[in-house]
Coordinates of C-alpha atoms in Angstrom, one line a residue:
Chain A
E169 CA 166.3 156.7 -97.8
A170 CA 165.3 160.1 -96.1
G171 CA 165.5 160.5 -92.3
V172 CA 163.1 161.6 -90.0
T173 CA 162.7 165.3 -90.6
Q174 CA 161.9 167.9 -88.0
F175 CA 161.0 171.7 -88.3
P176 CA 161.6 174.0 -87.2
S177 CA 164.9 173.0 -85.9
H178 CA 164.8 175.5 -82.9
S179 CA 161.7 177.7 -81.8
V180 CA 161.9 180.7 -79.4
I181 CA 158.4 182.1 -78.3
E182 CA 156.7 184.3 -75.7
K183 CA 154.8 182.7 -72.9
G184 CA 151.3 182.5 -73.7
Q185 CA 151.8 182.4 -77.6
T186 CA 151.0 179.1 -79.8
V187 CA 153.8 177.2 -81.2
T188 CA 153.3 174.1 -84.1
L189 CA 156.0 171.8 -84.3
R190 CA 156.0 169.3 -87.6
C191 CA 157.6 165.9 -87.8
D192 CA 157.7 163.6 -91.2
P193 CA 158.4 160.4 -90.8
I194 CA 160.5 158.0 -92.9
S195 CA 157.9 157.2 -95.7
G196 CA 156.1 153.7 -95.3
H197 CA 156.7 153.8 -91.5
D198 CA 153.2 153.5 -90.0
N199 CA 154.3 154.3 -86.2
L200 CA 155.2 157.8 -85.3
Y201 CA 156.2 158.8 -81.9
W202 CA 156.9 162.1 -79.9
Y203 CA 159.4 162.2 -77.1
R204 CA 160.5 165.4 -75.2
R205 CA 163.6 166.2 -73.0
V206 CA 163.2 169.3 -70.6
M207 CA 166.2 170.6 -69.0
G208 CA 168.1 168.2 -66.9
K209 CA 165.8 165.4 -67.3
E210 CA 165.4 162.2 -69.1
I211 CA 163.6 161.9 -72.7
K212 CA 160.0 161.0 -71.9
F213 CA 157.4 159.5 -74.2
L214 CA 154.6 161.9 -75.3
L215 CA 152.5 159.8 -77.6
H216 CA 152.3 157.0 -80.2
F217 CA 150.4 157.1 -83.6
V218 CA 149.9 154.3 -85.9
K219 CA 148.8 155.7 -89.1
E220 CA 146.5 158.3 -88.1
S221 CA 145.0 157.0 -84.9
K222 CA 146.5 157.7 -81.5
Q223 CA 147.6 154.1 -80.2
D224 CA 148.9 155.9 -76.7
E225 CA 148.7 159.5 -75.4
S226 CA 149.5 158.5 -71.8
G227 CA 152.7 160.9 -71.8
M228 CA 151.0 164.0 -72.8
P229 CA 151.5 166.6 -70.2
N230 CA 148.2 168.4 -70.2
N231 CA 145.5 169.7 -72.5
R232 CA 147.5 172.3 -74.0
F233 CA 149.4 169.9 -75.9
L234 CA 147.4 168.7 -79.2
A235 CA 149.0 166.3 -81.6
E236 CA 147.6 165.3 -85.0
R237 CA 148.5 162.8 -87.8
T238 CA 146.1 163.6 -90.5
G239 CA 146.2 160.9 -93.3
G240 CA 148.6 159.0 -91.5
T241 CA 151.9 160.8 -92.8
Y242 CA 153.2 163.8 -91.3
S243 CA 152.5 164.8 -87.7
T244 CA 151.9 168.0 -85.8
L245 CA 152.4 169.0 -82.2
K246 CA 150.7 171.9 -81.1
V247 CA 151.3 173.6 -77.6
Q248 CA 148.6 176.4 -77.0
P249 CA 149.3 178.6 -74.8
A250 CA 152.8 177.7 -74.3
E251 CA 154.4 177.8 -70.8
L252 CA 157.8 178.3 -69.4
E253 CA 158.1 174.5 -68.5
D254 CA 157.7 173.6 -71.9
S255 CA 161.0 174.6 -72.9
G256 CA 163.0 171.5 -74.2
V257 CA 163.9 169.3 -77.3
Y258 CA 160.7 167.4 -78.8
F259 CA 161.9 164.4 -80.8
C260 CA 159.7 162.7 -83.1
A261 CA 160.5 159.1 -84.3
S262 CA 159.1 156.7 -86.6
S263 CA 159.3 152.9 -87.1
Q264 CA 158.0 150.5 -89.4
V265 CA 157.1 147.5 -86.9
T266 CA 155.0 148.0 -84.0
G267 CA 157.1 147.3 -81.1
S268 CA 159.8 149.1 -79.3
Y269 CA 162.9 148.8 -81.1
G270 CA 164.4 150.1 -84.3
Y271 CA 163.1 153.5 -84.1
T272 CA 164.6 156.5 -85.8
F273 CA 164.5 159.5 -84.4
G274 CA 164.6 163.0 -85.7
S275 CA 167.1 165.7 -84.8
G276 CA 164.5 167.4 -82.6
T277 CA 163.2 171.0 -82.3
R278 CA 164.5 173.0 -79.5
L279 CA 161.6 175.1 -78.2
T280 CA 162.5 178.0 -75.8
V281 CA 159.6 179.6 -74.0
V282 CA 160.6 183.1 -72.7
Chain B
Q89 CA 162.7 156.1 -57.7
K90 CA 163.3 156.3 -61.3
E91 CA 162.3 153.2 -63.6
V92 CA 165.9 153.4 -65.0
E93 CA 169.3 154.7 -63.3
Q94 CA 171.9 155.7 -65.6
D95 CA 175.3 157.7 -64.4
P96 CA 175.4 161.0 -66.3
G97 CA 179.1 161.3 -66.0
P98 CA 181.0 162.7 -67.6
L99 CA 183.3 160.1 -68.4
S100 CA 186.6 161.1 -69.8
V101 CA 189.0 158.2 -71.2
P102 CA 192.0 158.0 -73.5
E103 CA 191.9 156.8 -77.0
G104 CA 192.2 153.2 -77.2
A105 CA 190.5 152.4 -73.8
I106 CA 187.6 150.1 -73.0
V107 CA 184.8 151.8 -71.9
S108 CA 182.0 150.3 -69.4
L109 CA 178.5 152.0 -69.6
N110 CA 175.9 150.7 -67.3
C111 CA 172.1 151.1 -66.7
T112 CA 170.0 149.7 -63.6
Y113 CA 166.1 149.3 -64.0
S114 CA 163.7 148.4 -61.5
N115 CA 160.6 147.3 -63.7
S116 CA 160.9 143.4 -64.3
A117 CA 158.3 143.8 -67.5
F118 CA 161.1 145.5 -69.2
Q119 CA 161.9 143.0 -72.5
Y120 CA 163.7 145.0 -74.8
F121 CA 166.9 147.0 -73.8
M122 CA 168.6 149.4 -76.2
W123 CA 171.8 151.4 -76.4
Y124 CA 171.4 154.9 -78.3
R125 CA 173.9 157.1 -79.1
Q126 CA 173.4 160.9 -79.3
Y127 CA 175.9 163.5 -80.8
S128 CA 175.1 167.3 -80.1
R129 CA 172.3 169.0 -81.4
K130 CA 171.1 165.7 -83.2
G131 CA 168.9 163.1 -82.3
P132 CA 169.4 159.2 -80.8
E133 CA 170.7 157.1 -83.0
L134 CA 169.9 153.2 -82.2
L135 CA 173.5 151.3 -81.5
M136 CA 172.3 148.0 -80.2
Y137 CA 169.3 146.5 -78.9
T138 CA 168.8 143.1 -77.1
Y139 CA 165.5 141.0 -76.0
S140 CA 166.0 139.5 -72.6
S141 CA 169.2 138.4 -70.9
G142 CA 172.4 137.5 -72.7
N143 CA 175.3 139.5 -74.8
K144 CA 175.2 140.9 -78.3
E145 CA 178.4 141.9 -80.4
D146 CA 178.6 144.2 -82.8
G147 CA 182.1 145.5 -84.0
R148 CA 183.6 147.3 -81.2
F149 CA 180.5 147.5 -79.2
T150 CA 179.1 144.6 -76.9
A151 CA 175.9 145.1 -74.8
Q152 CA 175.1 142.7 -72.1
V153 CA 171.7 142.3 -70.2
D154 CA 171.5 140.8 -67.0
K155 CA 167.8 140.5 -66.4
S156 CA 168.1 138.7 -62.7
S157 CA 170.0 141.9 -61.7
K158 CA 168.0 144.3 -63.6
Y159 CA 171.5 145.5 -65.0
I160 CA 172.7 146.4 -68.6
S161 CA 176.0 147.3 -69.7
L162 CA 177.3 148.6 -73.1
F163 CA 181.2 148.0 -73.5
I164 CA 183.0 149.9 -76.4
R165 CA 186.5 148.4 -77.3
D166 CA 189.5 150.5 -78.8
S167 CA 187.5 153.7 -78.2
Q168 CA 187.9 156.5 -80.5
P169 CA 187.5 160.3 -80.4
S170 CA 184.7 159.8 -82.6
D171 CA 182.9 157.7 -79.9
S172 CA 182.5 161.2 -77.8
A173 CA 178.8 161.3 -77.7
T174 CA 176.2 160.9 -74.9
Y175 CA 175.1 157.5 -74.4
L176 CA 171.5 156.8 -73.4
C177 CA 170.3 153.4 -72.4
A178 CA 166.5 152.8 -73.0
M179 CA 164.0 149.8 -71.9
S180 CA 160.6 148.7 -73.3
S181 CA 157.8 146.6 -72.7
Y182 CA 155.6 147.1 -75.6
N183 CA 155.7 150.6 -77.4
K184 CA 157.4 152.9 -75.5
L185 CA 160.8 153.8 -74.6
I186 CA 162.0 154.3 -71.0
F187 CA 165.2 156.4 -71.2
G188 CA 168.2 156.7 -68.6
A189 CA 169.6 160.1 -68.1
G190 CA 172.5 159.5 -70.5
T191 CA 176.2 159.2 -69.9
R192 CA 178.6 161.8 -71.3
L193 CA 181.5 160.1 -73.1
A194 CA 184.5 162.1 -74.1
V195 CA 187.5 160.0 -75.8
H196 CA 190.5 162.2 -75.9
P197 CA 193.4 161.7 -78.5

């Protein structure tokens, strides 16, 4: 089966611009998660979708971040406007079972804001 | 205080050595304990998970959880150069993972 696919793999944008990251989960996985790792920090939870509904968005840093999962398939994470501190690696993961093991992570999108 | 503490290393060992990786945590509500392996420019890959206290073995890997001490370990026997990666512990109480900082391991021939 195909894994979790994220693109772009790398994005460099200027402060103030908008960037949209995309995640295609494993087919049939209702649970989709976004995590990110900023420089020198641990990987941290951003939010969790079950199908198209946001189950938990407690990790979203501020209202410059908007996640969507229309139709319960792929998801997008938009950052608008981007700030320097948004630089990091954004990971998407999916799972079939709602719970906290058995995630499959994508390779991540490395975002650099200059 | 961080919820999960993990020594970032780096840890360098010769091929064939036994490697011990550890994490401590503060939240007694954690129920699931996981170890992920991450190669450079890749996403974390689930190695092992355990529920509650005890040991779990899978090939050369053994995971231990001691909830009374809030301490988890991963042992790698007969380490290989291909084991060189960053190892992340992660814990959860329900629907999100709390990661440690990751320990960078290098196994040299």
